[in-house]
CSV table of C-alpha atoms in Angstrom, one decimal:
chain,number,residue,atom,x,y,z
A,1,UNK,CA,239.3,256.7,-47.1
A,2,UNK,CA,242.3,255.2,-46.0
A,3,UNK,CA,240.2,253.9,-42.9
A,4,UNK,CA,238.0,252.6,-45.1
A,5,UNK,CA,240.2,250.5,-47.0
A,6,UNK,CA,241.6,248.9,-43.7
A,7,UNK,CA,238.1,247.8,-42.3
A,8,UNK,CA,237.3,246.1,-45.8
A,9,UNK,CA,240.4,244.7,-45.8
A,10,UNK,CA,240.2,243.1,-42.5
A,11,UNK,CA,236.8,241.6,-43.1
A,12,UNK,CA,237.7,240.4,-45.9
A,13,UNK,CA,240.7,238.4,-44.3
A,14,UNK,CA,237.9,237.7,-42.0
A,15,UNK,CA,235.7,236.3,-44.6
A,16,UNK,CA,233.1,238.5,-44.0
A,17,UNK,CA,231.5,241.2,-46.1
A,18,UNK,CA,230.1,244.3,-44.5
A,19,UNK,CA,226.4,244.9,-43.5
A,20,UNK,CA,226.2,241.4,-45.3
A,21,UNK,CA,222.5,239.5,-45.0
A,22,UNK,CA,223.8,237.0,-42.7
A,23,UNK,CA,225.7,239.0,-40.4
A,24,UNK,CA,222.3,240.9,-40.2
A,25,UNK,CA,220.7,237.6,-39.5
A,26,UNK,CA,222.5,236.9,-36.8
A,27,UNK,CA,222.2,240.3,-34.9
A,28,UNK,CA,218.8,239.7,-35.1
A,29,UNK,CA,218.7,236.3,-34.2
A,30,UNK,CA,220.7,236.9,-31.0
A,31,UNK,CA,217.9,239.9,-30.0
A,32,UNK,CA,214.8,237.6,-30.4
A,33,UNK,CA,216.4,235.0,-28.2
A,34,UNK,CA,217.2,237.3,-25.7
A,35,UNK,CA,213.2,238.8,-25.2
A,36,UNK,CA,212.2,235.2,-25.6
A,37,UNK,CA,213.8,234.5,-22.5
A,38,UNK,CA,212.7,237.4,-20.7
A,39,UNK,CA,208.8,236.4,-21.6
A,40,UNK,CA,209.4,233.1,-20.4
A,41,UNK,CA,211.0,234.3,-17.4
A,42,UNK,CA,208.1,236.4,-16.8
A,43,UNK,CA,205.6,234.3,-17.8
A,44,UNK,CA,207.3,231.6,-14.1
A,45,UNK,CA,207.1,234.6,-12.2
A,46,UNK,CA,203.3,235.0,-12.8
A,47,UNK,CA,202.4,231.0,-12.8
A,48,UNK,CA,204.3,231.2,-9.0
A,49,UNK,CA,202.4,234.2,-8.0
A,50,UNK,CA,199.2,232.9,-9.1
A,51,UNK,CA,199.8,229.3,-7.3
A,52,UNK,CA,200.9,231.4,-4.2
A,53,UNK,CA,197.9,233.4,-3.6
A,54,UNK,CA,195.6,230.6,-4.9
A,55,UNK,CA,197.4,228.4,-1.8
A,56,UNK,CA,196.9,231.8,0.9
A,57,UNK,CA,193.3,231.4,-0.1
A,58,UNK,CA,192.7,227.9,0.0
A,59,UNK,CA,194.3,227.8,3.5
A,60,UNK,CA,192.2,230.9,4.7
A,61,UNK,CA,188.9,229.3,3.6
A,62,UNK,CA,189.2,226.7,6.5
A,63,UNK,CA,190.1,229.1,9.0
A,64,UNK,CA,187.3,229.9,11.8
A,65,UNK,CA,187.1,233.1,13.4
A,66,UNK,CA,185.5,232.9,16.6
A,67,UNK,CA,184.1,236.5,18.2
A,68,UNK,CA,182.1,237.2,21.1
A,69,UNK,CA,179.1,239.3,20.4
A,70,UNK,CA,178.8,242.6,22.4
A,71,UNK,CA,177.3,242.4,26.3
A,72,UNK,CA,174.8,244.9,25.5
A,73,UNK,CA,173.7,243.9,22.5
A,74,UNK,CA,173.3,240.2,23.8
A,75,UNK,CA,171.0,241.1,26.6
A,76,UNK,CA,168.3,243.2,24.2
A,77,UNK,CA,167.9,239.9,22.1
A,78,UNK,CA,167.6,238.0,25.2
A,79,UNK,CA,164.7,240.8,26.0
A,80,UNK,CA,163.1,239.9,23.1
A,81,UNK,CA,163.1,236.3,23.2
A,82,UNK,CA,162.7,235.7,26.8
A,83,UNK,CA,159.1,236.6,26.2
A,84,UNK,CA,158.4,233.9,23.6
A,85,UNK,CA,160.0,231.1,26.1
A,86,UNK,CA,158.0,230.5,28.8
A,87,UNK,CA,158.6,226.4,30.4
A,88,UNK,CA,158.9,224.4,27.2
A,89,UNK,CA,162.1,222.8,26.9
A,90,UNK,CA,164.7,224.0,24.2
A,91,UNK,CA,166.9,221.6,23.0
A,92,UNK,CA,169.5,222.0,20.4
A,93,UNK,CA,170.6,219.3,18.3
A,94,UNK,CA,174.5,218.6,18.9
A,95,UNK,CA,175.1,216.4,15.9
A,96,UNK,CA,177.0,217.7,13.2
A,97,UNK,CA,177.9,216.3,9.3
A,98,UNK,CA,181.7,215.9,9.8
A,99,UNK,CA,184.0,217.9,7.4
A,100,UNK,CA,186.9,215.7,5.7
A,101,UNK,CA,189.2,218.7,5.8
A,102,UNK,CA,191.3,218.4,9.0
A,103,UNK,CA,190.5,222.5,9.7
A,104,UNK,CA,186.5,222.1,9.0
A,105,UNK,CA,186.6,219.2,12.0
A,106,UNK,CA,188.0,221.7,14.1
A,107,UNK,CA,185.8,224.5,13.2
A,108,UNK,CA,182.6,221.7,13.6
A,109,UNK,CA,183.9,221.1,17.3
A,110,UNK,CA,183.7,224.4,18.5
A,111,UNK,CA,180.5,224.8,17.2
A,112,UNK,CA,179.2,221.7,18.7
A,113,UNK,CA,180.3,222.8,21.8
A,114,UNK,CA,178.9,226.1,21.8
A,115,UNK,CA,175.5,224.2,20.7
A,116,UNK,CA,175.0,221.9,23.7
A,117,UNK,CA,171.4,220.7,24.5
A,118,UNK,CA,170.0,223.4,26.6
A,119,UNK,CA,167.1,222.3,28.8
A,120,UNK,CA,164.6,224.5,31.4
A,121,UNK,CA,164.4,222.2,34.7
A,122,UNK,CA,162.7,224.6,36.5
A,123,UNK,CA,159.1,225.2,35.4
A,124,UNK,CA,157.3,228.8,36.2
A,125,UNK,CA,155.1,226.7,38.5
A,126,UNK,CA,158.0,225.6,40.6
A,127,UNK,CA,159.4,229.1,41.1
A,128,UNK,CA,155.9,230.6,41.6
A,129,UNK,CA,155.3,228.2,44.8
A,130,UNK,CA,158.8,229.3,46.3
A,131,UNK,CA,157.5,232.5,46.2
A,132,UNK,CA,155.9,234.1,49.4
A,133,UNK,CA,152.3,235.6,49.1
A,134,UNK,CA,152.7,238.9,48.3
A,135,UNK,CA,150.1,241.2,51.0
A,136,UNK,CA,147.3,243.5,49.1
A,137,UNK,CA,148.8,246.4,47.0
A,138,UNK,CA,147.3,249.6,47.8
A,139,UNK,CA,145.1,251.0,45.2
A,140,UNK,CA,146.3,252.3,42.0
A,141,UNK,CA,145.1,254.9,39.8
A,142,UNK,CA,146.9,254.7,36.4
A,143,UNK,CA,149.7,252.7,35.6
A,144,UNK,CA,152.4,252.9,32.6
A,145,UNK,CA,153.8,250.7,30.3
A,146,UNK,CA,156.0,251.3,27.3
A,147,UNK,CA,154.6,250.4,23.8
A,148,UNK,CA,156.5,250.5,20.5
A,149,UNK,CA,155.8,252.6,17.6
A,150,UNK,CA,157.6,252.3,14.2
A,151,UNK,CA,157.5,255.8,12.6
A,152,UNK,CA,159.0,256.5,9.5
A,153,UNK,CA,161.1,253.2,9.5
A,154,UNK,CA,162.3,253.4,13.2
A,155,UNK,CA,161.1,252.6,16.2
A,156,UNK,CA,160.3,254.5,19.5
A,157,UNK,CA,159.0,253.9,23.1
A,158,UNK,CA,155.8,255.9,24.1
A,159,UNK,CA,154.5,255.8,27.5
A,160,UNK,CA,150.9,254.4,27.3
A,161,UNK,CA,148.8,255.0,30.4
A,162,UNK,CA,145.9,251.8,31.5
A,163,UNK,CA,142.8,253.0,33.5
A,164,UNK,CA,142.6,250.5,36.3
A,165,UNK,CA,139.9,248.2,34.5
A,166,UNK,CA,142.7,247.5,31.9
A,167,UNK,CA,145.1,246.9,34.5
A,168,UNK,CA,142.3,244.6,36.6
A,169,UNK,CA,141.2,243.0,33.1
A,170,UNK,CA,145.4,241.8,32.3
A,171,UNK,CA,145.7,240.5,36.2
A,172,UNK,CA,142.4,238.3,35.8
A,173,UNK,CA,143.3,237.1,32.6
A,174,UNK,CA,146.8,235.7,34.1
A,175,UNK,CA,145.6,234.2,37.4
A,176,UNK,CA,143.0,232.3,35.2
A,177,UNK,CA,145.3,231.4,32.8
A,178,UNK,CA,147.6,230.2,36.1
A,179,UNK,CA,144.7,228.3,38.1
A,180,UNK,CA,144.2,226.1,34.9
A,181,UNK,CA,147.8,225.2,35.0
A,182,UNK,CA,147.8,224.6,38.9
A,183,UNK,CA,150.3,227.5,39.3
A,184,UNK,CA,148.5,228.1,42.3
A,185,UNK,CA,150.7,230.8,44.3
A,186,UNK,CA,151.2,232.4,40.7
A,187,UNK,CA,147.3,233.0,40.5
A,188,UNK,CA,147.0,234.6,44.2
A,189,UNK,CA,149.1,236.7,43.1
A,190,UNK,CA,147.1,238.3,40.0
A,191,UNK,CA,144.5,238.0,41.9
A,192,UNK,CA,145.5,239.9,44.3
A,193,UNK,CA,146.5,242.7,42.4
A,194,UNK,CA,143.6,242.7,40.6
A,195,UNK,CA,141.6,243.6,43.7
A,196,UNK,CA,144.2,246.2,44.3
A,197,UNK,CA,143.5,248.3,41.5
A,198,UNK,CA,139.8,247.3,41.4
A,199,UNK,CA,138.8,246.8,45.4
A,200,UNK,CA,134.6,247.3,44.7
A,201,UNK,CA,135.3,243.5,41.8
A,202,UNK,CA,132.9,241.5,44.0
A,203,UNK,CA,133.7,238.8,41.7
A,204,UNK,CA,137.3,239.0,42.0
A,205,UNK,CA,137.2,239.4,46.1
A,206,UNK,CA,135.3,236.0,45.9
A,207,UNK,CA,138.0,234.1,43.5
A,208,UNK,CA,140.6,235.3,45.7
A,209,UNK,CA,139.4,234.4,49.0
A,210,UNK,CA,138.1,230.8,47.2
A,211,UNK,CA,141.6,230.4,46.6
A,212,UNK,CA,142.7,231.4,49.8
A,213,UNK,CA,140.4,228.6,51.5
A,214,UNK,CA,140.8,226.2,49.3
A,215,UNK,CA,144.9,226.3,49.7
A,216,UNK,CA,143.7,226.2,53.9
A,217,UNK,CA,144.8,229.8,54.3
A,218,UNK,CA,141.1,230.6,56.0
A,219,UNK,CA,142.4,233.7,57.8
A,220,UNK,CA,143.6,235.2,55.0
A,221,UNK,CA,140.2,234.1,53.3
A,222,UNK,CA,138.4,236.0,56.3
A,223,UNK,CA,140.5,238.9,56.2
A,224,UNK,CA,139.7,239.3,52.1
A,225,UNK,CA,136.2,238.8,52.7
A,226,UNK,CA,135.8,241.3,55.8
A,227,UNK,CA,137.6,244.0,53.8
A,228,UNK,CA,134.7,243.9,51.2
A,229,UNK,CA,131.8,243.9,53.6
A,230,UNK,CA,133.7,246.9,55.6
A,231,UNK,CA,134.2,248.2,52.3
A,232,UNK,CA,130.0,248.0,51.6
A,233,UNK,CA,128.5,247.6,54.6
A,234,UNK,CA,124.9,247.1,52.9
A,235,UNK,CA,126.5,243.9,50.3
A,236,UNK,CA,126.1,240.9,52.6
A,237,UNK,CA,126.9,238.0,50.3
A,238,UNK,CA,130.9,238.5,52.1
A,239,UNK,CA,129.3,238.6,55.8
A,240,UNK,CA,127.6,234.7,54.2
A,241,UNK,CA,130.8,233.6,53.0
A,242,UNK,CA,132.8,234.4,55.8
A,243,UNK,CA,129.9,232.8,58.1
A,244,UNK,CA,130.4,229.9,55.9
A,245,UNK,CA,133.6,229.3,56.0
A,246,UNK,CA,133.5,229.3,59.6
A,247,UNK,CA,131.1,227.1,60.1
A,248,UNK,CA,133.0,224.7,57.9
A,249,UNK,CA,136.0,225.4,60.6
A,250,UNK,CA,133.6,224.2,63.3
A,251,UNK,CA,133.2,227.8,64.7
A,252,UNK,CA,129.3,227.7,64.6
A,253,UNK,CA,129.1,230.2,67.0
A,254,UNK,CA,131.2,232.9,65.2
A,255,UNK,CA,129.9,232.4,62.2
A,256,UNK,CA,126.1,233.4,63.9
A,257,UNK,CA,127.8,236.1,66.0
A,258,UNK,CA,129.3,237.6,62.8
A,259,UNK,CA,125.6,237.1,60.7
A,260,UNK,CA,123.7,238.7,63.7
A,261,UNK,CA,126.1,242.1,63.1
A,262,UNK,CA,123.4,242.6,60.1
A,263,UNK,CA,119.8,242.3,59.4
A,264,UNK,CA,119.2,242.3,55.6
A,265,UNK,CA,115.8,242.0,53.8
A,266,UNK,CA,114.6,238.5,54.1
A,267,UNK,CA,113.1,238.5,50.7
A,268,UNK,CA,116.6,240.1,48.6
A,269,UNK,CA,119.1,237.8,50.7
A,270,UNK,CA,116.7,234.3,52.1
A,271,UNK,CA,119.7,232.7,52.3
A,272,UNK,CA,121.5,235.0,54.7
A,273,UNK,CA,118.1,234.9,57.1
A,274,UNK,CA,117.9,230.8,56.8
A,275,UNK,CA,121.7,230.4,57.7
A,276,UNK,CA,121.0,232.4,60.6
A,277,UNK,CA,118.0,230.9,61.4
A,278,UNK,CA,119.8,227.3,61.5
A,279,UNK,CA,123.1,228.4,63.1
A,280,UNK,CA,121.0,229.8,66.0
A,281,UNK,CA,118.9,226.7,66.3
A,282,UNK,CA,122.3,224.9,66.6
A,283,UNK,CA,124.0,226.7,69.0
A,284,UNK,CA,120.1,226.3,71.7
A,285,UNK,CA,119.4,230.3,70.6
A,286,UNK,CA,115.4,229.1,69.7
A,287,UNK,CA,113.7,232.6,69.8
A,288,UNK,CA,116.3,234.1,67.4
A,289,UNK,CA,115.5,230.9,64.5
A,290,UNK,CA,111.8,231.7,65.4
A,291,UNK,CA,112.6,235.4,64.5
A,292,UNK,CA,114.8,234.4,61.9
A,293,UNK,CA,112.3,231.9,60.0
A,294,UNK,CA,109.4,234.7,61.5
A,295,UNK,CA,111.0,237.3,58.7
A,296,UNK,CA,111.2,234.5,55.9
A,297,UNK,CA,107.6,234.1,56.7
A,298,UNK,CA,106.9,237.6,56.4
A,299,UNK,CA,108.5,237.9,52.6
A,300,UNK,CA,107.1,234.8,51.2
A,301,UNK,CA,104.0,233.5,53.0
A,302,UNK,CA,103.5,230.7,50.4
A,303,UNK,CA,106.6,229.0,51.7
A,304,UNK,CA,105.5,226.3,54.2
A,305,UNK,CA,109.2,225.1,55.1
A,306,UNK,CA,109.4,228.4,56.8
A,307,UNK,CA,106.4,227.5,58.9
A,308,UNK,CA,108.1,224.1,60.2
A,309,UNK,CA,111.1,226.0,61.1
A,310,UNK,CA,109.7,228.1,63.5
A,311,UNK,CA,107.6,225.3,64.7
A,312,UNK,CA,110.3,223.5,65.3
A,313,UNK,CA,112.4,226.3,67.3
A,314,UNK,CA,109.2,227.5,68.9
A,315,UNK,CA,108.6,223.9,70.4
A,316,UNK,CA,111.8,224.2,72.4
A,317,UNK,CA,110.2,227.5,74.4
A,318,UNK,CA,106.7,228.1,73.3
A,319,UNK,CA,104.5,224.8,73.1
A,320,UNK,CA,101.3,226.1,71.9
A,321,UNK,CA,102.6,228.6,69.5
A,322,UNK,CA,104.6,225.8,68.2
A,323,UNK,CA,101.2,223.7,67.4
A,324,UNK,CA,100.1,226.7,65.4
A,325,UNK,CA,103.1,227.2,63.2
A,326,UNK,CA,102.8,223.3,62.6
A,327,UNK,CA,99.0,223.5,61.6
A,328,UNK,CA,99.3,226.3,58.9
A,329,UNK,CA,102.8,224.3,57.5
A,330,UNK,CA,100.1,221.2,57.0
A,331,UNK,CA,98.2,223.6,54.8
A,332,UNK,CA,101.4,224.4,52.6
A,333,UNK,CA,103.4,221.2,52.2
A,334,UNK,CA,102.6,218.6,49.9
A,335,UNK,CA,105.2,215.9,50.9
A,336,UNK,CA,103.6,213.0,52.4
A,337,UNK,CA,106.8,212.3,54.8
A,338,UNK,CA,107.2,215.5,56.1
A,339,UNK,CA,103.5,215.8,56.7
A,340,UNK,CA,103.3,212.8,59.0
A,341,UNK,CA,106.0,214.0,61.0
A,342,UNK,CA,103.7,217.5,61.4
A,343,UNK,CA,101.0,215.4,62.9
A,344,UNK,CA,103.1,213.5,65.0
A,345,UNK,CA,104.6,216.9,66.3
A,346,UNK,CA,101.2,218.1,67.1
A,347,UNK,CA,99.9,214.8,69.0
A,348,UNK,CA,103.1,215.0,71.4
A,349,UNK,CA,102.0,218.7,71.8
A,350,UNK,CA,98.7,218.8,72.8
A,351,UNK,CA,99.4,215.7,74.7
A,352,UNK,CA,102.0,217.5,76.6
A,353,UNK,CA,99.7,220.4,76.9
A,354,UNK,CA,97.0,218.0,78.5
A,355,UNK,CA,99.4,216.2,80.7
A,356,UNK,CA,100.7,220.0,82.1
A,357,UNK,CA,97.1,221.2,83.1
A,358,UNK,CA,96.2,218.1,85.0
């Protein structure tokens, strides 16, 4: 008690009363004050963090990242797309819409220099005549290519196994496809593996020699041709060709020496028998023309051209035989020209004849 009495005395001499309202009001004054200033304080904290990482962002928005994409998987899109660019010429625009941030020009730079126009100077055709003709694949059997199958959402590479007359039919499609576009060397080429896989193509063995000629490589047109009449000795449209093209050489005498190698029928190859015919009347051989147009005679009797020729070739060795041919071609032409000269052959005739026996 005594304690007591000295604590209320000394706040009375204090002029305070204990657990008075406005002692109370001031403890509690002093607490709320205190926690104000520790929400505020928090309250800075979080308005700095906020305008710190909203800065880290903003400056990490502008920033470019350049990588390099993998080797591997570069080349397989090349693979895919090579196919799709043949000789046009890509060209990428290198204009860009500038950027007013100072990091976004930098960043549009790059790319712009990465994007440079890209242009193809050298066309298929170009490359194709560097190349060097290729000589005559042997013949194949089969050959393989890859195809790809999608199975269940993925893909997968099958083997797929062409009969030659699919591999023939993809060659001829490319040479034509090449000839149209003058890619010349490109065409021999599928050509000439076309006849590889199909050797017995007559028309394929004539577009390659054609080709052959026509770019002035005549031996190699010969040797294309001679393979196929070696091949079938009884086809003799390649022994023509060939004795054409020689002939258009100015080797007459080959070309008969090569078309006497063969005696076809008259009536399934005339044009064979005539050639020959009028090769050996050029070249002074007179009795083989008269056998030659002799055999024309024989498959179509009606023809009185035929009947001329040998007169003509038979005048050169045989006179009087000549005047008969000439008399039964008057019976079978019908052109006014041609039939004066007949008569004027067979005046000069018999008028030789008469001058002879006296």
């Amino acid at each position: 008690m005594s304690v007591i009495n000295k604590v209320l005395k000394d706040l009375d001499r204090r002029g305070q009363q204990p657990f008075s309202k406005r002692a109370a009001s001031s403890a509690v004054e002093r607490r709320s004050s205190h926690r104000l200033g520790l929400w505020l304080l928090a309250l800075m904290l979080v308005i700095v963090l906020a305008l710190v990482i909203f800065w880290w962002r903003s400056g990490s928005g502008n920033t470019m990242t350049v990588t390099e994409s993998d080797p591997v998987e570069a080349q397989k899109v090349q693979e895919r797309v090579k196919p799709l660019i043949d000789t046009a010429v890509i060209k990428v625009p290198a204009e860009r819409t500038a950027r007013s941030e100072t990091d976004s020009q930098q960043s549009n730079e790059i790319e712009v220099r990465d994007l440079e126009p890209v242009t193809v100077t050298e066309t298929e055709q170009e490359i194709a005549e560097k190349a060097e003709p290729l000589p005559e694949e042997p013949v194949l059997a089969a050959e393989e290519t890859e195809s790809e199958t999608q199975k269940n959402g993925e893909f997968s590479k099958q083997a797929v196994q062409l009969s030659p007359a699919e591999i023939s039919a993809q060659h001829i499609e490319k040479a034509q496809k090449a000839q149209q576009q003058g890619r010349l060397t490109s065409a021999e080429d599928h050509w000439r593996k076309a006849l590889a896989v199909t050797p017995e193509n007559k028309e394929v063995r004539k577009k390659l020699a054609a080709l052959q000629f026509g770019r002035n490589k005549v031996s190699q047109a010969l040797t294309t041709l001679e393979a196929g009449f070696k091949l079938n000795p009884d086809d003799f449209e390649f022994r023509l060709l060939s004795a054409r093209i020689l002939e258009k050489e100015a080797r007459p005498a080959a070309a008969l020496s090569l078309l006497k190698q063969a005696t076809p029928d008259a009536g399934a190859y005339p044009e064979y028998v005539q050639k020959q015919a009028l090769l050996a009347q050029s070249q002074g051989d007179y009795k083989a023309a008269a056998d030659a147009y002799q055999r024309l005679i024989e498959s179509e009797p009606a023809q009185g051209r035929w009947y001329l020729g040998k007169a003509v070739a038979q005048q050169e060795f045989a006179p009087e035989a000549a005047v008969a041919s000439y008399k039964a071609a008057l019976k079978r032409i019908k052109h006014q020209p041609t039939l004066d000269f007949i008569e004027q052959q067979i005046v000069t005739l018999k008028a030789t004849e008469s001058t002879g026996e006296q």
